[in-house]
CSV table of C-alpha atoms in Angstrom, one decimal:
chain,number,residue,atom,x,y,z
A,216,PHE,CA,0.0,0.0,0.0
A,217,LEU,CA,2.9,2.4,0.7
A,218,ALA,CA,4.6,1.6,-2.6
A,219,THR,CA,1.5,1.7,-4.9
A,220,PRO,CA,1.1,5.5,-5.1
A,221,VAL,CA,4.9,6.0,-5.6
A,222,ILE,CA,4.9,3.4,-8.4
A,223,VAL,CA,1.9,5.1,-10.1
A,224,ILE,CA,3.8,8.5,-9.9
A,225,VAL,CA,6.9,6.9,-11.4
A,226,MET,CA,4.9,5.4,-14.3
A,227,MET,CA,3.1,8.6,-15.1
A,228,SER,CA,6.1,10.9,-14.7
A,229,ASP,CA,8.4,8.7,-16.8
A,230,ARG,CA,5.8,8.1,-19.5
A,231,LEU,CA,4.7,11.8,-19.8
A,232,ASN,CA,7.9,13.7,-19.0
A,233,LEU,CA,10.7,11.0,-19.3
A,234,ILE,CA,11.8,11.9,-15.8
A,235,ILE,CA,11.8,9.7,-12.7
A,236,PRO,CA,11.8,12.0,-9.7
A,237,ASP,CA,14.6,11.2,-7.2
A,238,GLU,CA,12.0,11.6,-4.4
A,239,CYS,CA,10.2,8.5,-5.7
A,240,SER,CA,13.4,6.4,-5.7
A,241,ILE,CA,14.2,7.6,-2.2
A,242,ALA,CA,10.6,6.7,-1.1
A,243,LEU,CA,10.9,3.2,-2.5
A,244,ALA,CA,14.4,2.8,-0.9
A,245,ILE,CA,12.9,3.8,2.5
A,246,ILE,CA,10.2,1.1,2.0
A,247,GLY,CA,13.0,-1.3,1.3
A,248,VAL,CA,14.6,-0.4,4.6
A,249,PHE,CA,11.2,-1.0,6.3
A,250,LEU,CA,11.2,-4.5,4.7
A,251,ILE,CA,14.7,-5.1,5.9
A,252,ILE,CA,13.6,-4.3,9.5
A,253,GLY,CA,10.6,-6.5,8.9
A,254,ASP,CA,12.8,-9.4,7.9
A,255,PHE,CA,14.1,-9.5,11.5
A,256,PHE,CA,10.6,-10.0,12.9
A,257,GLU,CA,9.0,-12.1,10.2
A,258,ARG,CA,11.3,-14.2,8.1
A,259,ASP,CA,11.3,-13.6,4.3
A,260,VAL,CA,9.3,-16.2,2.3
A,261,TRP,CA,12.4,-16.9,0.3
A,262,PHE,CA,14.5,-18.2,3.2
A,263,THR,CA,14.1,-21.0,5.7
A,264,GLU,CA,14.2,-20.6,9.5
A,265,GLN,CA,17.7,-22.1,9.4
A,266,ALA,CA,19.1,-19.2,7.3
A,267,ALA,CA,21.4,-16.9,9.2
A,268,TRP,CA,19.9,-13.5,10.3
A,269,TYR,CA,22.1,-11.6,7.8
A,270,VAL,CA,21.1,-13.6,4.7
A,271,PRO,CA,17.9,-11.6,3.9
A,272,LEU,CA,19.8,-8.4,4.6
A,273,ARG,CA,22.6,-9.4,2.3
A,274,ASN,CA,20.0,-10.5,-0.3
A,275,ARG,CA,18.4,-7.1,-0.5
A,276,ILE,CA,21.6,-5.1,-0.5
A,277,ILE,CA,23.1,-7.2,-3.3
A,278,ALA,CA,19.9,-6.8,-5.3
A,279,ALA,CA,20.1,-3.0,-5.0
A,280,LEU,CA,23.8,-3.0,-6.1
A,281,ILE,CA,23.0,-5.4,-9.0
A,282,GLY,CA,19.9,-3.4,-10.0
A,283,GLY,CA,21.7,-0.1,-10.3
A,284,GLY,CA,24.9,-1.7,-11.6
A,285,VAL,CA,23.3,-3.5,-14.5
A,286,LEU,CA,21.7,-0.4,-15.9
A,287,PHE,CA,24.9,1.6,-15.2
A,288,LEU,CA,26.8,-1.0,-17.3
A,289,ILE,CA,24.3,-0.8,-20.1
A,290,ASN,CA,24.5,2.9,-20.1
A,291,PHE,CA,28.3,2.8,-20.1
A,292,ILE,CA,28.4,0.4,-23.0
A,293,CYS,CA,25.9,2.6,-25.0
A,294,LEU,CA,27.9,5.8,-24.3
A,295,THR,CA,31.2,4.1,-25.2
A,296,PHE,CA,30.3,2.3,-28.4
A,297,LEU,CA,27.1,4.1,-29.6
A,298,GLY,CA,27.9,7.6,-28.4
A,299,LYS,CA,24.4,8.0,-26.8
A,300,GLU,CA,22.8,7.4,-23.5
A,301,GLY,CA,21.2,4.0,-23.2
A,302,MET,CA,19.7,4.3,-19.7
A,303,GLY,CA,18.9,7.4,-17.7
A,304,GLN,CA,20.2,7.9,-14.1
A,305,GLY,CA,16.6,7.8,-13.0
A,306,ASP,CA,16.2,4.3,-14.2
A,307,MET,CA,19.4,3.2,-12.3
A,308,LYS,CA,18.2,4.8,-9.1
A,309,LEU,CA,14.8,3.3,-9.5
A,310,LEU,CA,16.0,-0.3,-10.1
A,311,ALA,CA,18.4,0.0,-7.2
A,312,ALA,CA,15.5,1.0,-4.9
A,313,CYS,CA,13.3,-1.8,-6.4
A,314,GLY,CA,16.1,-4.3,-5.8
A,315,LEU,CA,16.1,-3.2,-2.1
A,316,ILE,CA,12.4,-4.0,-2.0
A,317,THR,CA,12.4,-7.3,-3.9
A,318,GLY,CA,15.8,-8.9,-3.2
A,319,CYS,CA,17.8,-10.8,-5.7
A,320,TYR,CA,15.2,-13.4,-6.5
A,321,GLY,CA,12.5,-10.8,-6.9
A,322,LEU,CA,14.7,-8.7,-9.1
A,323,ILE,CA,14.6,-11.6,-11.6
A,324,VAL,CA,10.8,-11.2,-11.7
A,325,VAL,CA,11.0,-7.4,-12.0
A,326,LEU,CA,13.3,-7.6,-15.0
A,327,TYR,CA,11.5,-10.4,-16.6
A,328,VAL,CA,8.1,-8.8,-16.4
A,329,GLY,CA,9.5,-5.4,-17.3
A,330,ILE,CA,11.3,-6.6,-20.4
A,331,ILE,CA,8.5,-8.8,-21.7
A,332,VAL,CA,5.8,-6.1,-21.3
A,333,ALA,CA,8.2,-3.5,-22.8
A,334,LEU,CA,8.7,-5.7,-25.9
A,335,PHE,CA,5.0,-5.4,-26.7
A,336,PHE,CA,5.5,-1.6,-27.0
A,337,ALA,CA,9.0,-1.6,-28.4
A,338,VAL,CA,8.2,-3.8,-31.5
A,339,PRO,CA,5.5,-1.5,-32.9
A,340,LEU,CA,7.8,1.5,-32.1
A,341,ILE,CA,10.6,0.0,-34.1
A,342,ILE,CA,8.3,-0.8,-37.0
A,343,ARG,CA,7.0,2.7,-37.0
A,344,LYS,CA,10.5,4.1,-36.8
A,345,TYR,CA,11.7,2.2,-39.9
A,346,LYS,CA,8.5,3.1,-41.8
A,347,ARG,CA,9.0,6.8,-41.0
A,348,LYS,CA,12.6,6.6,-42.1
A,349,ALA,CA,11.5,5.0,-45.4
A,350,ASP,CA,9.0,7.9,-45.9
A,351,GLU,CA,11.7,10.4,-45.2
A,352,LYS,CA,14.0,8.9,-47.8
A,353,LYS,CA,11.1,8.9,-50.3
A,354,GLU,CA,10.4,12.5,-49.5
A,355,ILE,CA,14.0,13.5,-50.0
A,356,ALA,CA,14.3,11.5,-53.2
A,357,ASN,CA,11.1,13.2,-54.6
A,358,ALA,CA,12.2,16.7,-53.6
A,359,GLU,CA,13.4,19.2,-56.1
A,360,ASP,CA,16.4,20.0,-53.8
A,361,PRO,CA,17.2,16.7,-51.9
A,362,ALA,CA,20.0,18.4,-49.9
A,363,ALA,CA,17.6,21.2,-48.7
A,364,LYS,CA,14.9,18.7,-47.9
A,365,ARG,CA,17.4,16.6,-45.9
A,366,LEU,CA,18.4,19.7,-43.9
A,367,GLU,CA,14.8,20.6,-43.3
A,368,ILE,CA,14.0,17.1,-41.9
A,369,ALA,CA,17.1,17.3,-39.7
A,370,ARG,CA,16.0,20.7,-38.3
A,371,ARG,CA,12.5,19.4,-37.8
A,372,LYS,CA,13.9,16.5,-35.7
A,373,ALA,CA,16.2,18.9,-33.7
A,374,GLN,CA,13.2,21.0,-32.7
A,375,ILE,CA,11.4,18.0,-31.1
A,376,HIS,CA,11.4,18.1,-27.3
A,377,PHE,CA,13.0,15.0,-25.8
A,378,ALA,CA,9.7,14.2,-24.1
A,379,ASP,CA,8.0,14.1,-27.5
A,380,ASP,CA,10.7,12.0,-29.2
A,381,PRO,CA,8.7,9.3,-31.0
A,382,ASP,CA,11.7,6.9,-31.0
A,383,TYR,CA,12.1,6.9,-27.2
A,384,LEU,CA,10.5,4.3,-25.0
A,385,ALA,CA,10.7,5.0,-21.2
A,386,PHE,CA,11.7,1.9,-19.4
A,387,GLY,CA,10.9,3.2,-15.9
A,388,PRO,CA,7.2,2.4,-16.1
A,389,PHE,CA,7.9,-1.2,-17.0
A,390,LEU,CA,10.3,-1.6,-14.1
A,391,ALA,CA,7.7,-0.1,-11.8
A,392,LEU,CA,5.1,-2.4,-13.2
A,393,GLY,CA,7.4,-5.4,-12.7
A,394,THR,CA,7.9,-4.4,-9.0
A,395,ALA,CA,4.2,-3.9,-8.5
A,396,VAL,CA,3.5,-7.4,-9.9
A,397,TYR,CA,6.1,-9.0,-7.8
A,398,MET,CA,4.9,-7.3,-4.6
A,399,ALA,CA,1.3,-8.4,-5.2
A,400,MET,CA,2.3,-12.0,-6.0
A,401,GLU,CA,5.5,-12.6,-4.0
A,402,PRO,CA,4.3,-15.8,-2.3
A,403,PHE,CA,3.3,-17.2,-5.7
A,404,PHE,CA,6.6,-16.4,-7.3
A,405,ALA,CA,8.5,-17.7,-4.3
A,406,SER,CA,6.8,-21.1,-4.3
A,407,LYS,CA,7.2,-21.5,-8.1
A,408,MET,CA,10.8,-20.3,-8.3
A,409,ILE,CA,12.0,-22.1,-5.2
A,410,GLU,CA,10.6,-25.3,-6.7
A,411,TYR,CA,12.4,-24.5,-10.0
A,412,PHE,CA,15.7,-23.6,-8.5
A,413,SER,CA,15.6,-26.7,-6.2
A,414,LEU,CA,16.0,-28.8,-9.3
A,415,PHE,CA,19.5,-27.3,-9.6
A,416,ASN,CA,20.3,-27.7,-5.9
A,417,LEU,CA,20.4,-24.0,-5.3
A,418,ALA,CA,20.0,-23.2,-1.6
A,419,PHE,CA,17.7,-20.6,-0.3
């Protein structure tokens, strides 16, 4: 109940303005701290009673580091090899906070749900992008002055506000959605994933 309004704000803000307020990530991180405190009074469903007291704490901290670190690495690779930003800092902070809430095992669910749902939006976006580029090439080819038309299209793109960029898909809403799904169905995911991982003799 505490996380729901924050998650809704994240989804709306990133979708409409392509910005994830730091206050939302901080709020989710604070909820994660509450959950850490709660682990000492009521054991996390992912761990048995025999697990040491620090195991749930370690699980959440590692998940926060992995969550922020993975997106930082993706962004670093994009900046290094593609010359453009691949992930915003807001996404990194958000996933780090979500990792503190979900732990390592829950982070798998968050990323899985987020990526799968994002693909449903990304595929039509990619198709539309290639179609628009094809139309631009045709427009340039049919123009009396192709060079001037190319310059006109470039200037038109430069005037587009980043929040209105038709080629940009905010990933924050999908991460927030994945976190919400996990929090609502944590016992279900725990039972199914523990059963799956037990086949590989992974200890919880």
